[in-house]
Amino acid sequence: MGRTGLLVLLVISLLLMDQFESQPLKPNSGKKRRSKEKEKDADLKTQIDKLWREVNSLKEMQALQTVCLRGTKIHKRCYLSFDESKHFHEANEDCIAKGGTLATPRNIDENNAVRDYGKKSLPGQTEFWLGITDMVTEGKFVDVNGIPINYFNWNRAQPNGGKRENCALLNQSAQGKWQDEVCRSLKKYICEFIIP
């Protein structure tokens, strides 16, 4: 009797398996499964993108901390000087490649801080580029991002270069006053990095 019961159970199992295999799947069940898989894939991609953004942000912060350690931190900005002389555009491109721009004082305190840092970090250098220019419209000075500047610290009789001198520099021998200069002149420079 045990063998017969086992045999009957086996036959019923085979019939049930055959019946399930021969029945077509519900058309929506495959679509639902694929839809859920796509949703999971999209969620994973979103999470991976978010993680990459966080990693890149941490890398930027680490690089900025390195800059601050090598240079100086003043008014929520880091400044780093470079002893190599470059044309205005080359100096600005170098700063951009490092994640910053040429230093652009926005008030007397920043100007004095940049002046003092320049004296300390570039001893013996009397002039270095600022991120200020009037190349687009003569007499309308803007920063390297094209934003009009509201603070000026021009030396007496400056700016005086007309259309020939379109880039600003800080003059140490004039106590940090500015003057306009030919952009192709070779000068030292200080890069500015905004601290988030």
Coordinates of C-alpha atoms in Angstrom, one line a residue:
M1 CA 0.0 0.0 0.0
G2 CA 2.9 2.4 0.7
R3 CA 4.3 1.9 -2.8
T4 CA 0.9 2.5 -4.4
G5 CA 0.4 5.7 -2.4
L6 CA 3.8 6.9 -3.3
L7 CA 3.2 6.1 -7.0
V8 CA -0.2 7.9 -6.9
L9 CA 1.5 10.9 -5.3
L10 CA 4.2 10.9 -8.0
V11 CA 1.6 10.7 -10.9
I12 CA -0.4 13.6 -9.4
S13 CA 2.7 15.7 -9.0
L14 CA 3.7 15.0 -12.6
L15 CA 0.2 15.9 -13.9
L16 CA 0.2 19.1 -11.8
M17 CA 3.6 20.1 -13.2
D18 CA 2.5 19.3 -16.7
Q19 CA -0.6 21.4 -16.2
F20 CA 1.4 24.4 -14.9
E21 CA 3.9 24.2 -17.7
S22 CA 1.2 24.0 -20.4
Q23 CA -0.7 27.1 -19.1
P24 CA 0.4 30.3 -20.6
L25 CA 1.7 33.0 -18.2
K26 CA -0.5 35.9 -17.6
P27 CA 0.5 38.6 -20.0
N28 CA 0.8 41.3 -17.3
S29 CA 3.0 39.2 -15.0
G30 CA 6.0 39.4 -17.3
K31 CA 5.5 43.1 -17.8
K32 CA 5.1 43.7 -14.1
R33 CA 8.3 41.8 -13.4
R34 CA 10.2 43.7 -16.0
S35 CA 8.8 47.0 -14.8
K36 CA 9.9 46.2 -11.2
E37 CA 13.3 45.3 -12.5
K38 CA 13.6 48.6 -14.4
E39 CA 12.5 50.4 -11.3
K40 CA 15.2 48.6 -9.3
D41 CA 17.8 49.4 -12.0
A42 CA 16.8 53.1 -12.0
D43 CA 17.0 53.2 -8.2
L44 CA 20.5 51.6 -8.3
K45 CA 21.6 54.0 -10.9
T46 CA 20.3 57.0 -8.9
Q47 CA 22.1 55.7 -5.8
I48 CA 25.4 55.2 -7.7
D49 CA 25.1 58.7 -9.2
K50 CA 24.6 60.1 -5.8
L51 CA 27.6 58.2 -4.4
W52 CA 29.8 59.5 -7.3
R53 CA 28.7 63.1 -6.6
E54 CA 29.5 62.6 -2.9
V55 CA 32.9 61.1 -3.7
N56 CA 33.7 64.0 -6.1
S57 CA 32.6 66.5 -3.5
L58 CA 34.8 64.9 -0.9
K59 CA 37.7 65.0 -3.4
E60 CA 37.1 68.7 -4.1
M61 CA 37.0 69.4 -0.3
Q62 CA 40.2 67.5 0.2
A63 CA 41.9 69.4 -2.6
L64 CA 40.7 72.7 -1.1
Q65 CA 42.0 71.7 2.3
T66 CA 45.4 71.0 0.7
V67 CA 45.3 74.5 -1.0
C68 CA 44.3 76.1 2.4
L69 CA 47.2 74.3 4.1
R70 CA 49.7 75.4 1.5
G71 CA 48.3 79.0 1.2
T72 CA 46.2 81.0 3.5
K73 CA 42.5 81.2 4.5
I74 CA 41.0 84.7 4.5
H75 CA 37.3 85.6 4.7
K76 CA 35.8 82.2 3.6
R77 CA 38.3 82.0 0.8
C78 CA 41.7 80.3 0.4
Y79 CA 44.5 82.0 -1.4
L80 CA 47.6 80.4 -2.9
S81 CA 50.4 82.3 -4.6
F82 CA 52.5 81.1 -7.6
D83 CA 56.0 82.3 -8.1
E84 CA 55.9 81.7 -11.9
S85 CA 55.3 84.8 -14.0
K86 CA 52.5 84.5 -16.6
H87 CA 50.3 86.6 -18.8
F88 CA 47.0 87.5 -17.3
H89 CA 45.0 84.9 -19.3
E90 CA 47.6 82.2 -18.6
A91 CA 47.5 82.9 -14.9
N92 CA 43.7 82.9 -14.8
E93 CA 43.6 79.6 -16.8
D94 CA 46.1 78.1 -14.4
C95 CA 43.9 79.1 -11.4
I96 CA 40.8 77.7 -13.1
A97 CA 42.6 74.4 -13.8
K98 CA 43.3 74.3 -10.1
G99 CA 39.6 74.9 -9.2
G100 CA 39.8 78.7 -8.5
T101 CA 40.2 82.1 -10.2
L102 CA 42.6 84.9 -9.9
A103 CA 42.3 86.7 -6.6
T104 CA 39.6 89.4 -6.6
P105 CA 39.3 91.6 -3.4
R106 CA 35.7 92.6 -2.8
N107 CA 36.4 95.0 0.1
I108 CA 39.2 96.8 1.9
D109 CA 39.7 93.9 4.4
E110 CA 40.1 91.3 1.6
N111 CA 42.4 93.7 -0.3
N112 CA 44.6 94.2 2.8
A113 CA 44.6 90.5 3.5
V114 CA 45.6 89.6 -0.1
R115 CA 48.3 92.4 0.0
D116 CA 49.7 91.0 3.2
Y117 CA 49.6 87.4 2.0
G118 CA 51.4 88.5 -1.3
K119 CA 54.2 90.2 0.7
K120 CA 54.7 87.1 2.8
S121 CA 54.4 84.5 0.0
L122 CA 56.0 86.4 -2.9
P123 CA 58.8 88.3 -1.1
G124 CA 60.4 91.0 -3.2
Q125 CA 57.6 91.0 -5.8
T126 CA 55.9 94.3 -6.1
E127 CA 53.1 93.4 -8.5
F128 CA 50.8 90.5 -9.1
W129 CA 47.6 90.0 -11.2
L130 CA 44.1 90.5 -9.8
G131 CA 41.1 88.9 -11.4
I132 CA 39.8 92.2 -12.7
T133 CA 39.6 93.4 -16.3
D134 CA 37.8 95.9 -18.6
M135 CA 38.4 94.0 -21.8
V136 CA 34.8 93.8 -22.8
T137 CA 33.8 97.4 -22.2
E138 CA 36.4 100.1 -21.7
G139 CA 36.2 101.6 -18.2
K140 CA 33.7 99.0 -16.9
F141 CA 35.7 96.6 -14.7
V142 CA 34.4 93.1 -14.0
D143 CA 35.8 90.0 -12.4
V144 CA 37.0 87.1 -14.4
N145 CA 33.5 85.7 -14.4
G146 CA 32.1 88.8 -16.0
I147 CA 30.4 90.1 -12.8
P148 CA 30.8 93.9 -12.3
I149 CA 32.9 94.7 -9.3
N150 CA 31.7 97.2 -6.6
Y151 CA 34.9 97.7 -4.7
F152 CA 37.8 99.6 -6.2
N153 CA 41.3 100.4 -4.8
W154 CA 42.9 102.3 -7.7
N155 CA 46.2 104.1 -7.2
R156 CA 46.3 107.8 -7.9
A157 CA 45.8 108.6 -11.7
Q158 CA 44.7 104.9 -12.3
P159 CA 43.3 103.4 -14.3
N160 CA 45.1 105.3 -17.1
G161 CA 45.9 102.8 -19.8
G162 CA 42.8 103.3 -22.0
K163 CA 42.2 100.4 -24.4
R164 CA 45.8 99.3 -24.2
E165 CA 45.9 98.4 -20.5
N166 CA 42.8 96.2 -19.6
C167 CA 44.0 94.0 -16.7
A168 CA 44.4 95.0 -13.1
L169 CA 47.2 94.2 -10.8
L170 CA 47.9 94.9 -7.1
N171 CA 51.0 97.0 -6.5
Q172 CA 52.8 96.3 -3.2
S173 CA 55.0 99.4 -3.4
A174 CA 51.7 101.5 -3.5
Q175 CA 50.4 99.8 -0.3
G176 CA 48.2 97.5 -2.2
K177 CA 46.7 100.0 -4.5
W178 CA 45.6 98.8 -8.0
Q179 CA 46.8 99.8 -11.5
D180 CA 45.8 98.8 -14.9
E181 CA 48.4 97.0 -17.1
V182 CA 48.9 95.4 -20.5
C183 CA 47.4 91.9 -20.2
R184 CA 50.4 90.4 -22.0
S185 CA 52.8 91.5 -19.3
L186 CA 54.4 88.8 -17.2
K187 CA 53.4 88.9 -13.6
K188 CA 53.2 86.7 -10.5
Y189 CA 49.7 85.8 -9.4
I190 CA 47.5 84.6 -6.5
C191 CA 44.6 82.2 -7.0
E192 CA 41.5 82.4 -5.0
F193 CA 39.4 79.4 -3.9
I194 CA 35.9 79.7 -2.4
I195 CA 35.3 77.6 0.7
P196 CA 31.9 75.9 0.5

